Structure formats: structure tokens, C-alpha cells
Coordinates of C-alpha atoms in Angstrom, one line a residue:
M199 CA -10.1 67.8 38.0
N200 CA -10.3 64.0 37.9
N201 CA -7.4 62.9 35.8
K202 CA -9.5 60.1 34.3
I203 CA -11.6 62.6 32.4
Y204 CA -10.2 64.1 29.3
K205 CA -12.7 66.7 28.0
L206 CA -12.8 69.5 25.5
L207 CA -12.8 72.5 27.9
L208 CA -14.4 74.9 25.5
G209 CA -15.0 78.4 26.6
M210 CA -12.5 78.2 29.4
A211 CA -9.3 80.2 29.8
L212 CA -7.7 77.9 27.2
L213 CA -9.8 79.5 24.5
A214 CA -9.6 83.1 25.7
G215 CA -7.0 83.9 23.0
T216 CA -8.5 81.8 20.2
T217 CA -9.5 84.7 18.0
A218 CA -6.7 87.0 18.8
C219 CA -4.0 87.0 16.1
E220 CA -5.8 84.1 14.4
P221 CA -6.2 84.3 10.6
D222 CA -9.6 84.6 9.1
L223 CA -10.5 81.0 8.4
T224 CA -14.2 81.3 8.4
V225 CA -14.8 80.4 4.7
P226 CA -15.3 76.7 4.7
L227 CA -14.5 75.8 1.1
R228 CA -12.8 78.6 -0.7
G229 CA -11.2 80.7 2.0
E230 CA -7.5 81.7 1.6
I231 CA -4.9 82.4 4.2
T232 CA -3.8 86.0 3.7
D233 CA -1.6 86.4 6.8
E234 CA 1.2 83.9 6.5
Q235 CA 2.9 85.1 9.6
A236 CA -0.1 84.1 11.7
L237 CA 0.8 80.4 11.1
S238 CA 4.5 80.7 11.6
D239 CA 4.9 78.9 14.9
P240 CA 3.3 76.0 16.9
A241 CA 1.4 78.3 19.1
A242 CA -0.5 79.7 16.1
L243 CA -1.4 76.1 15.0
R244 CA -2.6 75.4 18.5
K245 CA -4.9 78.5 18.5
T246 CA -6.3 77.3 15.2
L247 CA -7.1 73.9 16.6
N248 CA -8.7 75.5 19.7
G249 CA -11.0 77.4 17.4
I250 CA -12.0 74.1 15.7
Y251 CA -12.9 72.6 19.1
Q252 CA -14.9 75.7 19.9
L253 CA -16.7 75.6 16.5
L254 CA -17.6 71.9 16.9
G255 CA -18.9 72.5 20.4
N256 CA -21.4 75.2 19.6
D257 CA -25.1 74.7 19.5
R258 CA -25.1 74.5 15.7
T259 CA -23.0 71.4 15.6
Y260 CA -22.2 68.7 18.2
G261 CA -23.6 71.0 20.9
G262 CA -27.1 69.9 20.1
R263 CA -28.1 70.4 16.4
F264 CA -26.4 67.3 14.9
Q265 CA -28.0 65.1 17.6
I266 CA -31.5 66.7 17.2
A267 CA -31.4 66.4 13.4
N268 CA -30.6 62.7 13.6
D269 CA -33.4 62.2 16.2
L270 CA -35.9 64.0 13.9
L271 CA -35.1 61.5 11.2
G272 CA -36.1 58.6 13.5
D273 CA -39.3 57.6 15.3
D274 CA -38.7 58.7 18.9
I275 CA -39.9 62.3 18.5
N276 CA -43.4 63.5 18.1
G277 CA -42.7 66.4 15.7
S278 CA -46.3 67.1 14.7
S279 CA -46.2 70.7 16.0
L280 CA -42.8 71.6 14.5
T281 CA -42.5 74.2 11.8
G282 CA -39.5 75.8 10.0
D283 CA -36.3 74.0 9.3
Y284 CA -36.8 71.4 12.1
G285 CA -40.3 70.8 10.8
S286 CA -39.0 70.1 7.3
V287 CA -36.3 67.7 8.7
Y288 CA -39.0 65.8 10.6
T289 CA -41.4 65.7 7.6
R290 CA -38.4 64.8 5.3
T291 CA -39.1 67.7 3.0
T292 CA -36.0 69.8 3.3
T293 CA -35.1 72.2 0.5
I294 CA -32.0 74.0 -0.7
F295 CA -32.9 76.8 1.7
G296 CA -33.0 77.1 5.4
D297 CA -30.4 78.5 7.8
V298 CA -30.7 75.9 10.5
K299 CA -30.4 73.0 8.1
N300 CA -27.6 74.7 6.0
Q301 CA -25.5 75.3 9.1
L302 CA -25.5 71.5 9.6
Y303 CA -23.5 71.5 6.4
S304 CA -21.4 74.7 6.5
E305 CA -20.2 74.6 10.0
P306 CA -18.4 71.2 9.7
Y307 CA -16.7 72.3 6.5
I308 CA -15.4 75.4 8.3
A309 CA -13.9 73.0 10.8
I310 CA -12.5 70.8 8.0
Y311 CA -10.9 73.8 6.3
R312 CA -9.2 74.9 9.5
A313 CA -8.0 71.4 10.2
N314 CA -6.5 71.4 6.7
V315 CA -4.8 74.7 7.5
V316 CA -3.1 73.0 10.4
L317 CA -2.1 70.0 8.4
E318 CA -0.5 72.1 5.7
N319 CA 1.6 74.1 8.1
L320 CA 3.0 71.4 10.3
Q321 CA 6.5 72.1 9.0
V322 CA 6.7 75.0 11.5
V323 CA 6.7 72.5 14.4
T324 CA 10.2 71.1 15.1
N325 CA 9.3 69.0 18.2
Q326 CA 8.3 65.7 16.8
Q327 CA 6.0 64.8 19.7
E328 CA 4.2 68.1 19.5
R329 CA 3.9 67.8 15.8
A330 CA 2.4 64.3 16.1
I331 CA -0.2 65.5 18.5
L332 CA -1.2 68.5 16.4
E333 CA -1.5 66.3 13.3
G334 CA -3.5 63.7 15.2
E335 CA -6.0 66.3 16.6
A336 CA -6.4 67.9 13.2
K337 CA -7.2 64.5 11.5
F338 CA -9.5 63.6 14.3
L339 CA -11.5 66.8 14.0
R340 CA -11.6 66.5 10.2
A341 CA -12.9 63.0 10.5
I342 CA -15.7 63.7 12.9
S343 CA -16.7 66.7 10.7
H344 CA -16.9 64.6 7.5
F345 CA -18.8 61.9 9.4
A346 CA -21.4 64.2 10.8
V347 CA -22.1 65.6 7.3
A348 CA -22.1 62.2 5.6
R349 CA -24.7 60.8 8.0
L350 CA -27.2 63.6 7.3
F351 CA -26.6 64.4 3.7
A352 CA -25.9 61.0 2.1
Q353 CA -27.6 57.6 2.1
P354 CA -26.0 55.0 4.5
Y355 CA -23.1 52.7 3.8
V356 CA -24.1 49.2 2.8
S357 CA -21.8 46.5 3.9
G358 CA -20.6 44.1 1.1
Q359 CA -21.5 46.5 -1.7
A360 CA -19.4 48.9 -3.8
N361 CA -21.1 52.0 -2.2
T362 CA -20.8 54.1 -5.3
Q363 CA -23.9 56.1 -4.2
P364 CA -23.3 59.8 -4.0
G365 CA -21.7 60.8 -0.7
I366 CA -20.4 64.3 0.2
P367 CA -17.4 66.4 -0.9
I368 CA -14.2 65.3 0.7
R369 CA -11.9 68.2 1.6
T370 CA -8.3 67.3 2.4
S371 CA -6.6 70.5 1.4
T372 CA -7.2 74.3 1.5
E373 CA -7.1 74.5 -2.3
S374 CA -10.0 76.4 -3.8
S375 CA -12.0 74.2 -6.1
A376 CA -15.6 73.4 -6.9
A377 CA -17.3 70.8 -4.7
V378 CA -17.7 67.3 -6.1
R379 CA -19.5 64.6 -4.2
A380 CA -17.3 61.6 -3.6
S381 CA -19.0 58.2 -3.3
V382 CA -20.2 57.0 0.1
G383 CA -17.4 54.3 0.0
E384 CA -14.7 56.9 -0.6
V385 CA -16.1 59.2 2.2
Y386 CA -16.0 56.4 4.8
E387 CA -12.5 55.3 3.6
Q388 CA -11.3 58.9 4.2
I389 CA -13.0 59.1 7.7
I390 CA -11.4 55.8 8.7
S391 CA -8.0 56.8 7.4
D392 CA -8.1 60.0 9.4
L393 CA -9.2 58.3 12.6
Q394 CA -6.7 55.5 12.3
D395 CA -3.9 58.1 11.8
A396 CA -5.3 60.0 14.8
A397 CA -5.3 56.9 17.0
D398 CA -1.7 56.2 16.1
L399 CA -0.5 59.8 16.5
L400 CA -2.4 60.8 19.7
P401 CA -1.3 59.9 23.2
A402 CA -3.6 58.1 25.7
Q403 CA -3.5 61.2 27.8
N404 CA -3.8 64.6 26.1
A405 CA -6.0 66.7 28.4
P406 CA -8.1 68.6 27.5
F407 CA -8.1 67.6 23.9
A408 CA -8.7 64.4 21.8
T409 CA -6.8 61.3 22.7
E410 CA -6.0 57.9 21.3
W411 CA -9.0 56.6 23.1
A412 CA -11.4 59.2 21.6
A413 CA -10.2 58.3 18.1
K414 CA -10.7 54.6 18.8
G415 CA -14.1 55.2 20.3
V416 CA -15.3 57.0 17.2
L417 CA -13.7 54.3 15.0
A418 CA -15.9 51.8 16.8
R419 CA -19.0 54.0 16.1
V420 CA -18.0 54.4 12.4
Y421 CA -17.4 50.7 11.9
F422 CA -20.7 49.9 13.6
Q423 CA -22.5 52.3 11.4
M424 CA -21.0 50.4 8.4
N425 CA -22.1 47.1 9.9
D426 CA -18.4 46.0 10.0
F427 CA -18.9 44.1 13.3
Q428 CA -15.4 42.7 13.6
N429 CA -13.7 46.1 13.5
A430 CA -16.5 47.6 15.6
Y431 CA -15.9 45.0 18.3
T432 CA -12.1 45.3 18.1
Y433 CA -12.1 49.0 18.7
A434 CA -14.8 49.1 21.3
N435 CA -13.1 46.3 23.2
D436 CA -9.8 48.1 23.1
V437 CA -11.2 51.2 24.7
I438 CA -13.3 49.3 27.3
E439 CA -10.5 47.0 28.3
N440 CA -7.4 49.2 28.1
S441 CA -8.3 52.8 28.6
Q442 CA -8.7 54.6 32.0
F443 CA -12.5 55.1 31.5
E444 CA -14.9 52.9 33.4
F445 CA -18.5 51.8 33.2
N446 CA -20.5 53.4 36.0
P447 CA -22.7 50.8 37.6
S448 CA -24.7 53.3 39.6
S449 CA -28.0 54.7 38.4
E450 CA -26.5 58.1 39.2
E451 CA -25.0 57.9 35.8
F452 CA -28.4 58.9 34.4
L453 CA -28.0 62.2 36.1
L454 CA -24.2 62.6 35.4
R455 CA -24.1 62.0 31.7
F456 CA -25.7 65.4 30.9
S457 CA -24.5 67.5 33.9
Q458 CA -21.5 69.6 35.0
E459 CA -20.2 66.8 37.1
E460 CA -17.7 64.3 36.0
S461 CA -18.6 60.8 34.9
S462 CA -16.0 58.0 34.8
E463 CA -17.6 57.0 31.4
S464 CA -16.8 60.2 29.6
I465 CA -14.1 59.6 27.0
L466 CA -14.7 62.9 25.2
S467 CA -17.1 65.7 26.3
I468 CA -17.8 69.3 25.5
V469 CA -17.8 71.2 28.8
N470 CA -20.4 73.9 29.5
D471 CA -20.5 76.5 32.2
E472 CA -21.7 80.0 32.9
R473 CA -18.9 81.4 30.7
N474 CA -19.7 79.2 27.8
T475 CA -23.5 79.1 27.6
N476 CA -24.0 78.0 24.0
I477 CA -22.6 74.5 24.8
G478 CA -25.7 72.3 24.9
A479 CA -28.0 75.3 24.3
E480 CA -29.8 73.6 21.5
F481 CA -30.7 70.6 23.7
R482 CA -32.1 73.1 26.2
N483 CA -33.8 75.2 23.5
Q484 CA -35.6 72.2 22.0
Y485 CA -36.0 69.6 24.7
R486 CA -36.1 71.4 28.1
S487 CA -39.4 70.9 29.7
D488 CA -39.3 72.5 33.2
V489 CA -39.8 76.1 31.9
A490 CA -42.4 75.7 29.2
I491 CA -43.6 73.0 26.9
P492 CA -40.7 72.2 24.5
N493 CA -40.7 72.0 20.8
L494 CA -39.5 68.4 20.8
R495 CA -41.8 65.9 22.4
V496 CA -41.7 62.2 22.9
A497 CA -43.5 59.8 20.5
P498 CA -46.2 57.7 22.3
A499 CA -44.7 54.5 21.1
L500 CA -41.3 55.3 22.7
F501 CA -43.1 56.3 26.0
N502 CA -45.0 53.1 26.0
L503 CA -41.8 51.1 25.6
A504 CA -40.0 53.2 28.2
S505 CA -42.7 53.1 30.8
A506 CA -43.5 49.4 30.4
N507 CA -41.3 48.4 33.4
S508 CA -41.9 50.6 36.4
A509 CA -38.6 49.4 37.9
D510 CA -36.6 51.2 35.1
A511 CA -34.7 54.1 36.7
R512 CA -34.7 55.8 33.3
N513 CA -38.4 56.5 33.6
A514 CA -37.4 59.7 35.4
W515 CA -36.5 61.0 32.0
Y516 CA -40.1 61.2 31.0
D517 CA -43.0 63.4 32.0
N518 CA -46.6 62.8 30.7
E519 CA -48.4 64.9 33.4
T520 CA -47.2 68.5 33.3
Y521 CA -48.5 69.2 29.8
P522 CA -51.7 67.1 29.3
G523 CA -51.8 65.2 26.0
N524 CA -48.0 65.6 25.6
I525 CA -45.0 63.6 26.7
V526 CA -41.7 65.4 27.2
L527 CA -38.2 64.6 28.2
T528 CA -36.6 65.8 31.5
K529 CA -33.1 64.6 30.5
F530 CA -31.9 68.1 29.6
N531 CA -33.6 70.2 32.3
R532 CA -30.5 72.0 33.6
D533 CA -29.1 75.5 33.1
F534 CA -25.7 74.1 32.2
F535 CA -24.4 70.6 31.3
S536 CA -21.6 69.1 29.4
V537 CA -22.3 67.2 26.2
P538 CA -20.8 63.7 25.9
L539 CA -19.5 62.8 22.5
V540 CA -18.2 59.3 23.3
H541 CA -18.9 57.3 26.4
I542 CA -18.4 53.8 27.7
T543 CA -22.1 52.8 27.7
E544 CA -22.4 53.4 23.9
L545 CA -19.2 51.3 23.4
K546 CA -20.6 48.5 25.5
L547 CA -23.7 48.5 23.4
I548 CA -21.6 48.4 20.3
R549 CA -19.4 45.6 21.6
A550 CA -22.4 43.5 22.7
E551 CA -24.3 43.8 19.5
S552 CA -21.2 43.2 17.4
A553 CA -20.4 40.1 19.3
A554 CA -24.0 38.8 18.8
E555 CA -23.8 39.5 15.1
L556 CA -20.5 37.6 14.8
N557 CA -21.8 34.9 17.2
Q558 CA -18.5 35.2 19.0
N559 CA -17.5 36.3 22.5
L560 CA -21.1 35.9 23.7
E561 CA -20.1 35.8 27.3
V562 CA -18.7 39.3 26.9
A563 CA -21.8 40.5 25.2
I564 CA -24.0 39.1 27.9
A565 CA -21.9 40.7 30.6
D566 CA -22.1 44.1 28.8
I567 CA -25.8 44.1 28.4
N568 CA -26.4 42.8 31.9
D569 CA -24.3 45.6 33.3
I570 CA -26.6 48.1 31.6
I571 CA -29.8 46.2 32.6
R572 CA -28.7 45.8 36.2
R573 CA -28.0 49.6 36.4
A574 CA -31.4 50.5 35.1
Y575 CA -33.7 47.8 36.6
G576 CA -31.8 46.5 39.6
E577 CA -29.7 43.5 40.6
N578 CA -32.6 41.0 40.4
S579 CA -34.3 42.2 37.2
T580 CA -36.0 39.5 35.1
R581 CA -34.6 41.2 32.1
L582 CA -31.1 40.0 32.9
L583 CA -29.9 37.5 30.3
P584 CA -28.8 34.0 31.4
D585 CA -25.2 32.8 30.8
N586 CA -26.4 30.6 27.9
A587 CA -28.4 33.3 26.0
A588 CA -28.4 32.8 22.2
A589 CA -26.9 35.4 19.9
A590 CA -30.4 36.4 18.5
V591 CA -31.7 37.0 22.1
I592 CA -28.7 39.1 23.0
K593 CA -29.1 41.2 19.8
Q594 CA -32.7 41.9 20.5
R595 CA -32.1 42.9 24.1
V596 CA -29.2 45.1 23.2
R597 CA -31.3 47.0 20.6
E598 CA -34.1 47.5 23.2
E599 CA -31.7 48.9 25.7
R600 CA -29.9 51.0 23.2
R601 CA -33.1 52.8 22.3
L602 CA -33.9 53.5 26.0
E603 CA -30.4 54.3 27.1
L604 CA -29.5 56.8 24.3
V605 CA -32.8 58.6 24.0
G606 CA -32.3 62.2 22.9
E607 CA -28.6 61.7 22.1
G608 CA -29.0 61.6 18.3
D609 CA -28.7 57.8 18.0
R610 CA -32.1 56.5 16.9
G611 CA -32.3 57.9 13.3
Q612 CA -28.9 56.5 12.3
E613 CA -29.6 53.2 14.1
L614 CA -32.7 52.7 11.9
K615 CA -30.6 53.5 8.8
R616 CA -27.9 51.1 9.9
R617 CA -30.3 48.3 10.3
G618 CA -32.0 49.1 7.0
A619 CA -28.6 48.9 5.3
L620 CA -28.1 45.6 7.0
G621 CA -31.1 44.2 5.0
E622 CA -33.9 44.5 7.5
N623 CA -37.3 45.8 6.4
I624 CA -37.1 49.2 8.2
V625 CA -40.0 51.5 7.8
V626 CA -39.8 54.9 9.6
R627 CA -43.0 56.7 10.2
G628 CA -44.6 55.1 7.1
A629 CA -41.7 55.4 4.7
P630 CA -38.6 53.3 3.9
Y631 CA -35.5 54.1 5.9
D632 CA -33.7 55.3 2.7
C633 CA -36.4 57.2 1.0
P634 CA -35.2 60.4 -0.7
G635 CA -36.3 62.7 2.1
A636 CA -34.3 60.7 4.7
V637 CA -31.3 62.8 3.7
L638 CA -31.1 66.5 3.8
Q639 CA -30.8 68.8 0.8
F640 CA -27.5 70.5 0.2
P641 CA -27.4 74.3 0.5
Q642 CA -28.1 76.5 -2.5
G643 CA -24.8 78.2 -2.0
E644 CA -22.9 75.0 -2.5
I645 CA -24.9 74.0 -5.5
A646 CA -24.6 77.5 -7.2
N647 CA -20.8 77.6 -6.7
S648 CA -20.2 74.1 -8.0
P649 CA -21.3 73.6 -11.6
G650 CA -22.5 70.1 -12.1
F651 CA -23.0 69.4 -8.4
V652 CA -25.2 66.4 -7.9
K653 CA -28.2 67.3 -5.8
N654 CA -30.2 65.0 -3.6
I655 CA -33.6 64.0 -4.9
E656 CA -36.3 66.4 -3.7
S657 CA -39.3 64.2 -3.8
G658 CA -39.5 63.7 0.0
C659 CA -40.8 60.3 1.2
N660 CA -44.3 60.1 -0.3

């Protein structure tokens, strides 16, 4: 294996013993550990962490469903033929029922509970270096779980405001208690605290698990979501300049990102092979277009943008001929592929737009976006920015390329919310970016078990 790539090798031999001798930690909010001996040594804690990685890599979470739900809340997907839970997400009419939607909430909290189990039993680890790594991984996994839920079930963070709007329950212990929604500000404070701790505790090399660079990459994403451009720039820049991961200038990257091969850009990936077929399965189930017409199809406006320049190598991701009257993606047309969670291209987009927003380091921003343009359109593309491009021009070009580069990766819905929270007049398919239906409804089980739990408004986006 290329030692530059540190990935979550889920489903491999490493996880073969995950469930053996592992306590029952499947209850996300009120589960109790009944077998104390099962957490009496470092190996048991490692098995518990392995189970969290596996959980967060399945097709109900970061293995496809988180990304799809976020795309359905945007404007890149033509969901007019969707029914069931995905149909209700697309039409912004979710209810307290629905297994697909409810698992977007319950699965991350199972991961959070298990992470808390590890954190509460670190005293069994006497080796300080090993203890730091276990603690760092647990906090990293807890952070990305809270973050995933917050983006789907709460309105966005608004920079410069108190952010007292209802967020999600924060779980930092295994103690059984009724769920209470913390404020959005408190939720993001907890996420950042966990990620900063993880970045301090984790080594730069920790194959095949989360690393210092993975934590810093996610910090860049979180700060960018908050429109905290200084911190977003700082963390993205740190990873790009100081880690072992490199931007791939070849258009082959468009085939490598979702494949079984290795990309120099992959900071954190969920690996999929014949022995672990559920990784990426939801992408294939909903987007794959070489077997039958998929459930998720491309909105005409996106296709018009994507196909406007025939020189764009990313045009190969689109097919408007096989199924007349429909536009589909080809990006996920493989039997197996790894799912990237953090990669260098996203961090270059974050660094470039943050620099433009700050009106600082514009030469870095121009170089970043020109790298991406050059890879897509060729060395002599007229889309390349001049050395003296203004900040506003840079920002506009970065946003155009972000939409094209990250199609299908779960970025668009949250990008529109971020820009709306920044003060832009963002209307998504005829409704404001923060209309009530733009957040999902909490599961009935959570509401019933927590007297006084504050529900999201159920009026949709009409």
C-alpha cells in the first residue's frame, strides 16, 4: 500500500474480530455497559473504535446516505420521480416517521455512544502514546458524528450572531438521560473542541485510522461551514502545505476519487472491496446508471452548466442519451469503490474561497483555483485566472468550480445553506434556504422518550 494514503480499511482483516467479545453498545442514547470485563484492556477499546469506523462507513451513514440527503436538500438533483423517505427529503416534507431518514439520526448517535465508552475507559491504557491515539480517534469520530447530524437536523450556524437557535443533543457521556437540544452555537463549539483535541492527540501517521491531518481537514470544513474564513484558511493551508497528501494535476483524478485505486489526494477514505460490499452501496443504489435508470437524476440547470464547455473533462460524469428525457451521473458506475471523506481538492477550494473572502493571500487562491481549472479544461483554458484577478472574481470562479467538482459528493445543499447564512439571498427550488422543511424531522422515538423535546417545525417550505 502507498504509505501516503491513510484510509479506514473497513471490512478488512482488521475488523474481523470487531463483534467478538465486544459489549452490546448498539443503543445510541440510553444503552448501558453490562460486561465490565469487556473493556478491561486496550485491545477491547481498540475493538470498540473499530466498530465505530465500521458503523460510520456503512451505506446508512458516510457510505452514501449522508451525502445523498445533503444533495437532495440542494438544487443539483432532479427528484421529481422520488417517493418514500428520499422523496420527502427532496420535497422538504419529512415527518417524525421513516426508517431511512431516522437512521440518519440514530446511526451517528450509536457511534457517539461508543466513542464515549472509549473515552470513559481510557484508564485501562497505561501506555501514554497509545492512550493519546485512542482518545484522539474517539473524539474525532464523536465530532464527525455530531457534525453530520447538526447539518441535517438543525438550521445553519450564522457567523457574528449568538446562534441560540435549536441545534441537536450533545452527548459527551454514556449517562442515561433525556435528550435536550443544545443551541447551534453550543453544538459547533463541542465539534470544534473535539476536533482540536484530536488534532493535538493524533499523530501525522496512524494508518489505517484517523490522523492529525484528517482532524485538521475536517476542522477546515467545519470552520468554512461557519463562514469563519480565517480559521478555515489556516487549517486548510496547514494540511495542503505540511501533510504528505498532494494535489493530483492529472484528469485521471476524476476516475480515481471514487475507485479502488489510490489517490494522492485522499486524506481519509472508507475502503470498499468484495468483502465489504456495503461501503458506497447507497451511491450505487441511488446514482448508478449503467445497469438501469437510477433513482437520482441530474437537474437540467446543473447539466447546462456542466456541459457549457466541451473541453471540461468532467463532462464524462454526465449521460443525457441512454435514458431519453433524463440526465444521469456516471461518477458511481462501479461495482466497488472507496468513499473519500476528506481530500485535497476540497481543501484547495476552501483555502481559495476563504482567501478571497478575506481579501488576503490572493496569489495562493489564484494558484489553487487555476490548478483545478487546468486539470479540468487543459493548460491553455480561457477560464484560468490572471495573476491580478480581484477577490470577487476569484470567489465567483471558485464557487462555479466547486459545484462542478464535488457533484454527487453531498456538498451542494450545505453550500447553499452556508451562503444563505452569510447573508446572500439564497432561494433553493423556490423556497428560502432556511425554510422549515430544509431541516429533517427528529425521529418519533427520540421525541417520545424525551419529555419537552423541542421538535422542528413541520410546515415544510410552502
